[in-house]
mmCIF file of C-alpha atoms and ligand atoms in Angstrom:
data_model
loop_
_atom_site.group_PDB
_atom_site.id
_atom_site.type_symbol
_atom_site.label_atom_id
_atom_site.label_comp_id
_atom_site.label_asym_id
_atom_site.label_seq_id
_atom_site.Cartn_x
_atom_site.Cartn_y
_atom_site.Cartn_z
ATOM 1 C CA MET A 1 0.000 0.000 0.000
ATOM 2 C CA SER A 2 2.281 2.757 1.186
ATOM 3 C CA HIS A 3 5.436 3.496 -0.736
ATOM 4 C CA VAL A 4 7.937 6.292 -1.170
ATOM 5 C CA LYS A 5 6.757 9.627 -2.455
ATOM 6 C CA ARG A 6 6.311 9.787 -6.199
ATOM 7 C CA THR A 7 7.559 12.861 -8.022
ATOM 8 C CA ILE A 8 5.205 13.959 -10.782
ATOM 9 C CA LEU A 9 4.942 16.641 -13.427
ATOM 10 C CA LEU A 10 1.303 17.451 -14.208
ATOM 11 C CA ASP A 11 0.732 18.634 -17.797
ATOM 12 C CA CYS A 12 -2.840 19.926 -17.940
ATOM 13 C CA ASP A 13 -5.523 22.105 -19.541
ATOM 14 C CA PRO A 14 -7.824 23.100 -16.623
ATOM 15 C CA GLY A 15 -10.553 22.088 -17.203
ATOM 16 C CA LEU A 16 -12.882 21.035 -14.399
ATOM 17 C CA ASP A 17 -11.443 17.557 -13.950
ATOM 18 C CA ASP A 18 -7.898 18.849 -14.476
ATOM 19 C CA ALA A 19 -8.545 21.069 -11.451
ATOM 20 C CA VAL A 20 -9.519 18.011 -9.399
ATOM 21 C CA ALA A 21 -6.365 16.229 -10.608
ATOM 22 C CA LEU A 22 -4.273 19.169 -9.415
ATOM 23 C CA MET A 23 -6.048 19.110 -6.057
ATOM 24 C CA LEU A 24 -5.409 15.387 -5.639
ATOM 25 C CA ALA A 25 -1.725 15.866 -6.505
ATOM 26 C CA ALA A 26 -1.424 18.822 -4.104
ATOM 27 C CA GLY A 27 -3.359 17.217 -1.259
ATOM 28 C CA ASP A 28 -2.019 13.661 -1.177
ATOM 29 C CA PRO A 29 1.085 13.185 0.982
ATOM 30 C CA ARG A 30 2.424 10.479 -1.327
ATOM 31 C CA ILE A 31 2.903 12.921 -4.225
ATOM 32 C CA GLU A 32 5.664 15.453 -4.681
ATOM 33 C CA LEU A 33 4.445 17.863 -7.336
ATOM 34 C CA ALA A 34 7.614 18.951 -9.167
ATOM 35 C CA ALA A 35 6.041 21.135 -11.845
ATOM 36 C CA VAL A 36 2.785 22.077 -13.537
ATOM 37 C CA THR A 37 2.666 22.767 -17.269
ATOM 38 C CA THR A 38 -0.268 23.909 -19.373
ATOM 39 C CA VAL A 39 -1.397 23.170 -22.904
ATOM 40 C CA ALA A 40 -4.294 24.407 -25.027
ATOM 41 C CA GLY A 41 -7.150 21.909 -24.959
ATOM 42 C CA ASN A 42 -10.323 22.405 -22.977
ATOM 43 C CA GLN A 43 -9.857 26.118 -23.510
ATOM 44 C CA THR A 44 -7.280 28.491 -25.003
ATOM 45 C CA LEU A 45 -3.745 28.406 -23.617
ATOM 46 C CA GLU A 46 -4.302 31.823 -22.053
ATOM 47 C CA LYS A 47 -7.392 30.690 -20.148
ATOM 48 C CA VAL A 48 -6.112 27.287 -18.989
ATOM 49 C CA THR A 49 -2.857 28.886 -17.835
ATOM 50 C CA ASP A 50 -4.703 31.535 -15.862
ATOM 51 C CA ASN A 51 -6.833 28.786 -14.307
ATOM 52 C CA ALA A 52 -3.761 26.714 -13.390
ATOM 53 C CA ARG A 53 -2.004 29.715 -11.808
ATOM 54 C CA ARG A 54 -5.055 30.708 -9.759
ATOM 55 C CA LEU A 55 -5.646 27.120 -8.641
ATOM 56 C CA ALA A 56 -1.983 26.849 -7.625
ATOM 57 C CA GLY A 57 -2.359 30.097 -5.661
ATOM 58 C CA LEU A 58 -5.482 28.859 -3.924
ATOM 59 C CA LEU A 59 -3.992 25.459 -3.100
ATOM 60 C CA GLY A 60 -0.623 26.798 -1.942
ATOM 61 C CA VAL A 61 1.242 24.904 -4.664
ATOM 62 C CA SER A 62 4.878 26.017 -4.717
ATOM 63 C CA ALA A 63 5.901 24.066 -7.852
ATOM 64 C CA PRO A 64 6.717 26.158 -10.932
ATOM 65 C CA VAL A 65 3.879 26.683 -13.416
ATOM 66 C CA ALA A 66 4.805 27.181 -17.077
ATOM 67 C CA SER A 67 2.680 27.548 -20.191
ATOM 68 C CA GLY A 68 3.289 25.529 -23.326
ATOM 69 C CA CYS A 69 1.804 24.882 -26.741
ATOM 70 C CA ALA A 70 -1.057 27.125 -27.830
ATOM 71 C CA ARG A 71 -1.882 24.861 -30.770
ATOM 72 C CA PRO A 72 -1.730 21.171 -31.646
ATOM 73 C CA LEU A 73 1.277 20.154 -33.774
ATOM 74 C CA VAL A 74 -0.724 19.729 -36.981
ATOM 75 C CA ARG A 75 -4.460 20.072 -36.470
ATOM 76 C CA THR A 76 -6.800 22.992 -35.958
ATOM 77 C CA PRO A 77 -7.954 23.120 -32.345
ATOM 78 C CA ALA A 78 -11.581 23.015 -31.203
ATOM 79 C CA TRP A 79 -12.133 23.884 -27.549
ATOM 80 C CA SER A 80 -14.317 21.640 -25.454
ATOM 81 C CA THR A 81 -17.759 23.022 -24.690
ATOM 82 C CA VAL A 82 -18.538 21.190 -21.438
ATOM 83 C CA HIS A 83 -15.911 23.224 -19.558
ATOM 84 C CA GLY A 84 -17.595 26.499 -20.439
ATOM 85 C CA ASP A 85 -16.158 29.813 -21.552
ATOM 86 C CA SER A 86 -13.639 30.071 -18.700
ATOM 87 C CA GLY A 87 -12.618 26.406 -18.756
ATOM 88 C CA LEU A 88 -13.838 25.931 -15.187
ATOM 89 C CA GLY A 89 -17.569 25.879 -15.739
ATOM 90 C CA GLY A 90 -19.376 28.616 -13.881
ATOM 91 C CA VAL A 91 -16.664 28.996 -11.226
ATOM 92 C CA THR A 92 -14.626 32.194 -10.878
ATOM 93 C CA LEU A 93 -11.391 31.845 -8.959
ATOM 94 C CA THR A 94 -10.569 34.907 -6.923
ATOM 95 C CA ALA A 95 -7.257 33.639 -5.524
ATOM 96 C CA ASP A 96 -4.159 35.485 -6.706
ATOM 97 C CA PRO A 97 -2.354 33.617 -9.479
ATOM 98 C CA VAL A 98 1.129 32.275 -8.736
ATOM 99 C CA PRO A 99 3.826 33.832 -10.933
ATOM 100 C CA LEU A 100 4.330 32.255 -14.341
ATOM 101 C CA ASP A 101 7.654 30.476 -14.778
ATOM 102 C CA PRO A 102 9.516 32.250 -17.609
ATOM 103 C CA ARG A 103 10.389 28.974 -19.339
ATOM 104 C CA HIS A 104 8.268 27.396 -22.053
ATOM 105 C CA ALA A 105 6.515 24.273 -20.711
ATOM 106 C CA VAL A 106 8.625 22.120 -23.035
ATOM 107 C CA ASP A 107 11.782 23.418 -21.350
ATOM 108 C CA LEU A 108 10.343 23.043 -17.856
ATOM 109 C CA ILE A 109 9.484 19.412 -18.685
ATOM 110 C CA ILE A 110 13.030 18.771 -19.944
ATOM 111 C CA ASP A 111 14.685 20.591 -17.016
ATOM 112 C CA THR A 112 12.540 18.783 -14.441
ATOM 113 C CA VAL A 113 13.384 15.361 -15.861
ATOM 114 C CA LEU A 114 17.097 16.048 -16.384
ATOM 115 C CA ASP A 115 17.658 17.844 -13.051
ATOM 116 C CA ARG A 116 16.288 14.967 -10.973
ATOM 117 C CA GLU A 117 17.481 11.435 -10.320
ATOM 118 C CA PRO A 118 17.167 9.253 -13.419
ATOM 119 C CA GLY A 119 14.036 7.155 -13.167
ATOM 120 C CA SER A 120 12.388 9.346 -10.550
ATOM 121 C CA VAL A 121 9.970 11.617 -12.440
ATOM 122 C CA THR A 122 6.562 10.406 -13.596
ATOM 123 C CA LEU A 123 4.928 12.492 -16.326
ATOM 124 C CA VAL A 124 1.163 12.831 -15.884
ATOM 125 C CA PRO A 125 -0.329 14.418 -19.021
ATOM 126 C CA VAL A 126 -4.077 15.028 -18.728
ATOM 127 C CA GLY A 127 -4.616 17.210 -21.798
ATOM 128 C CA PRO A 128 -3.592 17.034 -25.462
ATOM 129 C CA LEU A 129 -0.047 15.634 -25.740
ATOM 130 C CA SER A 130 1.510 18.559 -27.667
ATOM 131 C CA ASN A 131 3.994 19.582 -24.934
ATOM 132 C CA ILE A 132 5.172 16.050 -24.196
ATOM 133 C CA ALA A 133 5.727 15.264 -27.892
ATOM 134 C CA MET A 134 7.666 18.514 -28.371
ATOM 135 C CA ALA A 135 9.793 17.782 -25.297
ATOM 136 C CA ILE A 136 10.695 14.328 -26.677
ATOM 137 C CA ARG A 137 11.702 15.816 -30.003
ATOM 138 C CA LYS A 138 13.723 18.610 -28.384
ATOM 139 C CA GLU A 139 15.466 16.406 -25.801
ATOM 140 C CA PRO A 140 15.155 12.679 -26.566
ATOM 141 C CA ARG A 141 17.200 11.803 -23.457
ATOM 142 C CA ILE A 142 14.051 12.338 -21.382
ATOM 143 C CA ILE A 143 12.669 9.074 -22.812
ATOM 144 C CA GLU A 144 15.018 6.920 -20.768
ATOM 145 C CA ARG A 145 15.174 9.321 -17.826
ATOM 146 C CA VAL A 146 11.501 9.372 -16.795
ATOM 147 C CA ARG A 147 10.131 6.693 -14.532
ATOM 148 C CA GLU A 148 6.923 6.325 -16.531
ATOM 149 C CA VAL A 149 4.157 8.211 -18.306
ATOM 150 C CA VAL A 150 0.649 7.902 -16.872
ATOM 151 C CA LEU A 151 -1.699 9.790 -19.157
ATOM 152 C CA MET A 152 -5.410 10.490 -19.289
ATOM 153 C CA GLY A 153 -6.449 10.110 -22.892
ATOM 154 C CA GLY A 154 -7.639 7.628 -25.448
ATOM 155 C CA ALA A 155 -10.189 4.843 -25.272
ATOM 156 C CA TYR A 156 -10.206 1.320 -26.609
ATOM 157 C CA HIS A 157 -13.977 0.841 -26.686
ATOM 158 C CA ALA A 158 -15.769 4.081 -27.468
ATOM 159 C CA GLY A 159 -14.899 7.764 -27.698
ATOM 160 C CA ASN A 160 -16.430 10.990 -26.405
ATOM 161 C CA ARG A 161 -15.485 13.400 -29.198
ATOM 162 C CA THR A 162 -16.381 10.930 -31.935
ATOM 163 C CA ALA A 163 -17.696 7.358 -31.883
ATOM 164 C CA VAL A 164 -14.160 6.047 -31.347
ATOM 165 C CA ALA A 165 -11.921 9.000 -30.434
ATOM 166 C CA GLU A 166 -11.304 10.629 -27.071
ATOM 167 C CA PHE A 167 -10.863 14.425 -26.831
ATOM 168 C CA ASN A 168 -7.206 14.676 -25.694
ATOM 169 C CA VAL A 169 -5.928 12.285 -28.345
ATOM 170 C CA LEU A 170 -8.174 13.620 -31.115
ATOM 171 C CA THR A 171 -7.139 17.227 -30.403
ATOM 172 C CA ASP A 172 -3.475 16.412 -31.170
ATOM 173 C CA PRO A 173 -3.321 12.895 -32.646
ATOM 174 C CA GLU A 174 0.191 13.335 -34.098
ATOM 175 C CA ALA A 175 1.511 14.265 -30.653
ATOM 176 C CA ALA A 176 -0.225 11.213 -29.154
ATOM 177 C CA ALA A 177 1.328 8.981 -31.838
ATOM 178 C CA ILE A 178 4.773 10.311 -30.870
ATOM 179 C CA VAL A 179 4.179 9.696 -27.141
ATOM 180 C CA PHE A 180 2.783 6.159 -27.608
ATOM 181 C CA GLY A 181 5.494 5.364 -30.149
ATOM 182 C CA GLU A 182 8.511 5.787 -27.858
ATOM 183 C CA PRO A 183 9.879 2.845 -25.857
ATOM 184 C CA TRP A 184 9.061 4.319 -22.430
ATOM 185 C CA PRO A 185 6.471 2.824 -20.075
ATOM 186 C CA VAL A 186 3.093 4.379 -20.856
ATOM 187 C CA THR A 187 -0.123 3.704 -18.981
ATOM 188 C CA MET A 188 -3.166 4.877 -20.892
ATOM 189 C CA VAL A 189 -5.901 5.870 -18.453
ATOM 190 C CA GLY A 190 -8.627 6.253 -21.047
ATOM 191 C CA LEU A 191 -12.388 6.624 -21.098
ATOM 192 C CA ASP A 192 -12.832 2.881 -20.512
ATOM 193 C CA LEU A 193 -11.510 3.575 -17.017
ATOM 194 C CA THR A 194 -12.608 7.147 -16.342
ATOM 195 C CA TRP A 195 -16.256 6.481 -17.185
ATOM 196 C CA GLN A 196 -16.226 4.501 -13.931
ATOM 197 C CA ALA A 197 -15.240 7.609 -11.910
ATOM 198 C CA LEU A 198 -18.666 9.243 -11.811
ATOM 199 C CA ALA A 199 -19.512 12.195 -9.590
ATOM 200 C CA THR A 200 -22.782 10.741 -8.328
ATOM 201 C CA PRO A 201 -25.081 12.714 -5.992
ATOM 202 C CA ASP A 202 -23.688 10.614 -3.117
ATOM 203 C CA VAL A 203 -20.087 11.503 -3.992
ATOM 204 C CA LEU A 204 -21.011 15.190 -4.359
ATOM 205 C CA ALA A 205 -22.706 15.140 -0.947
ATOM 206 C CA ARG A 206 -19.589 13.643 0.654
ATOM 207 C CA ILE A 207 -17.385 16.270 -1.010
ATOM 208 C CA ALA A 208 -19.771 19.019 0.123
ATOM 209 C CA ALA A 209 -19.361 17.777 3.691
ATOM 210 C CA VAL A 210 -15.613 18.503 3.471
ATOM 211 C CA ASP A 211 -15.448 22.095 4.553
ATOM 212 C CA THR A 212 -12.398 23.385 2.669
ATOM 213 C CA ALA A 213 -12.151 26.015 -0.062
ATOM 214 C CA ALA A 214 -10.933 23.316 -2.448
ATOM 215 C CA ALA A 215 -13.939 21.078 -1.738
ATOM 216 C CA ARG A 216 -16.362 23.976 -2.193
ATOM 217 C CA ILE A 217 -14.846 24.743 -5.606
ATOM 218 C CA VAL A 218 -15.153 21.091 -6.635
ATOM 219 C CA VAL A 219 -18.845 21.089 -5.698
ATOM 220 C CA ASP A 220 -19.439 24.293 -7.676
ATOM 221 C CA MET A 221 -17.474 23.049 -10.694
ATOM 222 C CA LEU A 222 -18.993 19.600 -10.810
ATOM 223 C CA GLY A 223 -22.446 21.106 -10.358
ATOM 224 C CA SER A 224 -22.130 22.930 -13.685
ATOM 225 C CA TYR A 225 -20.447 19.878 -15.229
ATOM 226 C CA ALA A 226 -23.354 17.663 -14.114
ATOM 227 C CA ALA A 227 -25.745 20.038 -15.850
ATOM 228 C CA ALA A 228 -23.703 19.816 -19.059
ATOM 229 C CA TYR A 229 -23.783 16.031 -18.815
ATOM 230 C CA ARG A 230 -27.517 15.638 -18.348
ATOM 231 C CA ALA A 231 -27.759 15.346 -22.134
ATOM 232 C CA HIS A 232 -25.574 12.211 -22.042
ATOM 233 C CA ARG A 233 -28.051 9.436 -21.552
ATOM 234 C CA PHE A 234 -25.403 6.741 -21.495
ATOM 235 C CA LEU A 235 -23.914 7.973 -18.197
ATOM 236 C CA ASP A 236 -25.790 8.407 -14.906
ATOM 237 C CA ALA A 237 -23.483 11.153 -13.659
ATOM 238 C CA PRO A 238 -20.525 13.171 -14.958
ATOM 239 C CA PRO A 239 -17.184 11.351 -15.221
ATOM 240 C CA VAL A 240 -14.211 12.984 -13.502
ATOM 241 C CA HIS A 241 -11.412 11.837 -15.782
ATOM 242 C CA ASP A 242 -8.099 13.428 -14.906
ATOM 243 C CA PRO A 243 -7.665 12.572 -11.192
ATOM 244 C CA CYS A 244 -7.784 8.876 -12.197
ATOM 245 C CA ALA A 245 -4.290 9.213 -13.695
ATOM 246 C CA VAL A 246 -2.950 10.842 -10.510
ATOM 247 C CA ALA A 247 -4.674 8.189 -8.391
ATOM 248 C CA TYR A 248 -2.903 5.433 -10.328
ATOM 249 C CA VAL A 249 0.471 7.015 -9.490
ATOM 250 C CA ILE A 250 -0.471 7.310 -5.804
ATOM 251 C CA ASP A 251 -1.733 3.730 -5.525
ATOM 252 C CA PRO A 252 -1.498 1.441 -8.565
ATOM 253 C CA THR A 253 -3.620 -1.190 -6.784
ATOM 254 C CA LEU A 254 -6.670 1.054 -7.407
ATOM 255 C CA ILE A 255 -6.599 0.246 -11.118
ATOM 256 C CA THR A 256 -6.175 -3.012 -12.990
ATOM 257 C CA THR A 257 -4.347 -2.763 -16.289
ATOM 258 C CA ARG A 258 -3.766 -4.858 -19.386
ATOM 259 C CA ARG A 259 -0.617 -4.831 -21.448
ATOM 260 C CA ALA A 260 -1.183 -4.053 -25.129
ATOM 261 C CA PRO A 261 0.510 -2.205 -27.967
ATOM 262 C CA ILE A 262 -1.406 0.995 -28.751
ATOM 263 C CA ALA A 263 -1.578 2.604 -32.188
ATOM 264 C CA VAL A 264 -3.061 6.039 -32.814
ATOM 265 C CA GLU A 265 -5.134 6.309 -35.978
ATOM 266 C CA LEU A 266 -3.827 9.254 -38.017
ATOM 267 C CA THR A 267 -5.306 8.663 -41.450
ATOM 268 C CA GLY A 268 -8.821 7.345 -40.831
ATOM 269 C CA THR A 269 -11.794 9.379 -41.896
ATOM 270 C CA ALA A 270 -14.334 7.941 -39.419
ATOM 271 C CA THR A 271 -11.619 6.779 -36.983
ATOM 272 C CA LEU A 272 -9.143 9.675 -36.741
ATOM 273 C CA GLY A 273 -7.666 9.824 -33.224
ATOM 274 C CA MET A 274 -8.780 6.333 -32.225
ATOM 275 C CA THR A 275 -6.374 4.518 -29.886
ATOM 276 C CA VAL A 276 -6.223 0.964 -31.146
ATOM 277 C CA ALA A 277 -5.149 -1.448 -28.397
ATOM 278 C CA ASP A 278 -4.071 -4.861 -29.638
ATOM 279 C CA PHE A 279 -5.006 -7.479 -27.037
ATOM 280 C CA ARG A 280 -4.357 -10.523 -29.204
ATOM 281 C CA ASP A 281 -0.967 -11.650 -28.030
ATOM 282 C CA PRO A 282 0.232 -10.174 -24.727
ATOM 283 C CA ASP A 283 3.952 -9.540 -25.120
ATOM 284 C CA PRO A 284 5.617 -9.202 -21.691
ATOM 285 C CA GLN A 285 8.143 -6.787 -23.250
ATOM 286 C CA CYS A 286 5.401 -4.412 -24.428
ATOM 287 C CA SER A 287 5.957 -0.989 -22.811
ATOM 288 C CA THR A 288 2.351 0.196 -22.999
ATOM 289 C CA GLN A 289 -0.663 -0.804 -20.957
ATOM 290 C CA VAL A 290 -4.275 0.304 -20.713
ATOM 291 C CA ALA A 291 -6.314 0.901 -17.572
ATOM 292 C CA VAL A 292 -9.324 -1.398 -17.344
ATOM 293 C CA ASP A 293 -10.974 -1.443 -13.922
ATOM 294 C CA LEU A 294 -11.221 1.135 -11.148
ATOM 295 C CA ASP A 295 -11.798 0.504 -7.460
ATOM 296 C CA VAL A 296 -14.409 3.264 -7.380
ATOM 297 C CA GLY A 297 -14.923 3.352 -3.606
ATOM 298 C CA ARG A 298 -11.244 3.668 -2.761
ATOM 299 C CA PHE A 299 -10.730 6.200 -5.569
ATOM 300 C CA TRP A 300 -13.247 8.646 -4.096
ATOM 301 C CA GLU A 301 -11.875 8.072 -0.586
ATOM 302 C CA LEU A 302 -8.470 9.157 -1.900
ATOM 303 C CA VAL A 303 -9.884 12.281 -3.565
ATOM 304 C CA ILE A 304 -11.987 13.255 -0.544
ATOM 305 C CA ALA A 305 -9.054 12.761 1.859
ATOM 306 C CA ALA A 306 -6.901 15.010 -0.339
ATOM 307 C CA LEU A 307 -9.592 17.726 -0.445
ATOM 308 C CA ALA A 308 -9.790 17.624 3.345
ATOM 309 C CA ARG A 309 -6.034 18.297 3.656
ATOM 310 C CA LEU A 310 -6.086 21.344 1.360
ATOM 311 C CA PRO A 311 -6.846 24.983 2.249
HETATM 312 C C1 PIR B 1 -13.744 16.187 -20.807
HETATM 313 C C2 PIR B 1 -12.713 16.681 -21.620
HETATM 314 C C3 PIR B 1 -13.010 17.072 -22.886
HETATM 315 C C4 PIR B 1 -14.289 16.958 -23.377
HETATM 316 C C5 PIR B 1 -15.302 16.452 -22.568
HETATM 317 N N1 PIR B 1 -16.583 16.325 -23.068
HETATM 318 C C6 PIR B 1 -15.025 16.084 -21.277
HETATM 319 C C7 PIR B 1 -11.267 16.760 -21.169
HETATM 320 C C8 PIR B 1 -10.938 16.360 -19.752
HETATM 321 O O1 PIR B 1 -10.215 17.391 -19.091
HETATM 322 C C9 PIR B 1 -10.088 15.121 -19.873
HETATM 323 O O2 PIR B 1 -8.708 15.386 -19.760
HETATM 324 C C10 PIR B 1 -10.338 14.598 -21.257
HETATM 325 N N2 PIR B 1 -10.510 15.839 -22.008
HETATM 326 C C11 PIR B 1 -11.507 13.639 -21.401
HETATM 327 O O3 PIR B 1 -11.770 13.387 -22.737
HETATM 328 CA CA1 CA B 2 -7.860 17.540 -19.176
#
């Protein structure tokens, strides 16, 4: 159960669930948050960076925050609508933003990995993979220096942006192909897993009972998110994707995984951005795995405990 602290870099596009991921990383004693980087995705780079800096200010995060790619490598971006105009639903953050690190996110990623012990930094991308792909291309030595990559993105059954594609991968599929294509350990925490992490009325009531500023913001954010999700008849409550990736780093026993090579569809017309997991012949040498099953009860306990430790 308990193990040494894990050092993570959170690459995000807050984003309602990105905000919860940041809170889990900041509030769990088993995580050392080394850096936060932002990428255009749920909203423009300007907006998601402002959200990340204000959240960091509110949560007392002392890690550097740097902004990265404002556009996908190849494609034209389309912002997500469920996160609203600000990126955080109806919530306005009044906390002062932490200063912006002067480095580009790509350089902060490279510096963080190279400055620390080899094999100690886990990258946790929870937005489009533009920054991570650029960092690999700029400094390929990071591939063998990171401990692992645990990303929220992709899906091997069904998508949210299209029938088969998930938003983060579809937004920058070429970047995702680069990240999945390198020989580093990658865990894909995709929709197959995160559609199990639903903010049900019971979960929201338990979060509301936690009387911290962080918990109050989560209730406000997820309230507007729940409204946006009422149109989705296939889910009973809104999924809270991004903290699932952080939770896996904190306690891998929360999530069962299956080893499989993963290809990103780059040329399909109906299948662009699909993450194709090949389960036919499990190769023990395969460096990629997909998340399959979540221990839902213990996941929410982890999130709620983190919210209770925060300001
Ligand atoms: C969530 C996202 C995008 C679109 C919708 N409809 C819901 C964002 C989340 O922040 C998460 O990282 C990922 N993209 C889920 O597809
Ligand atoms: Ca996200």
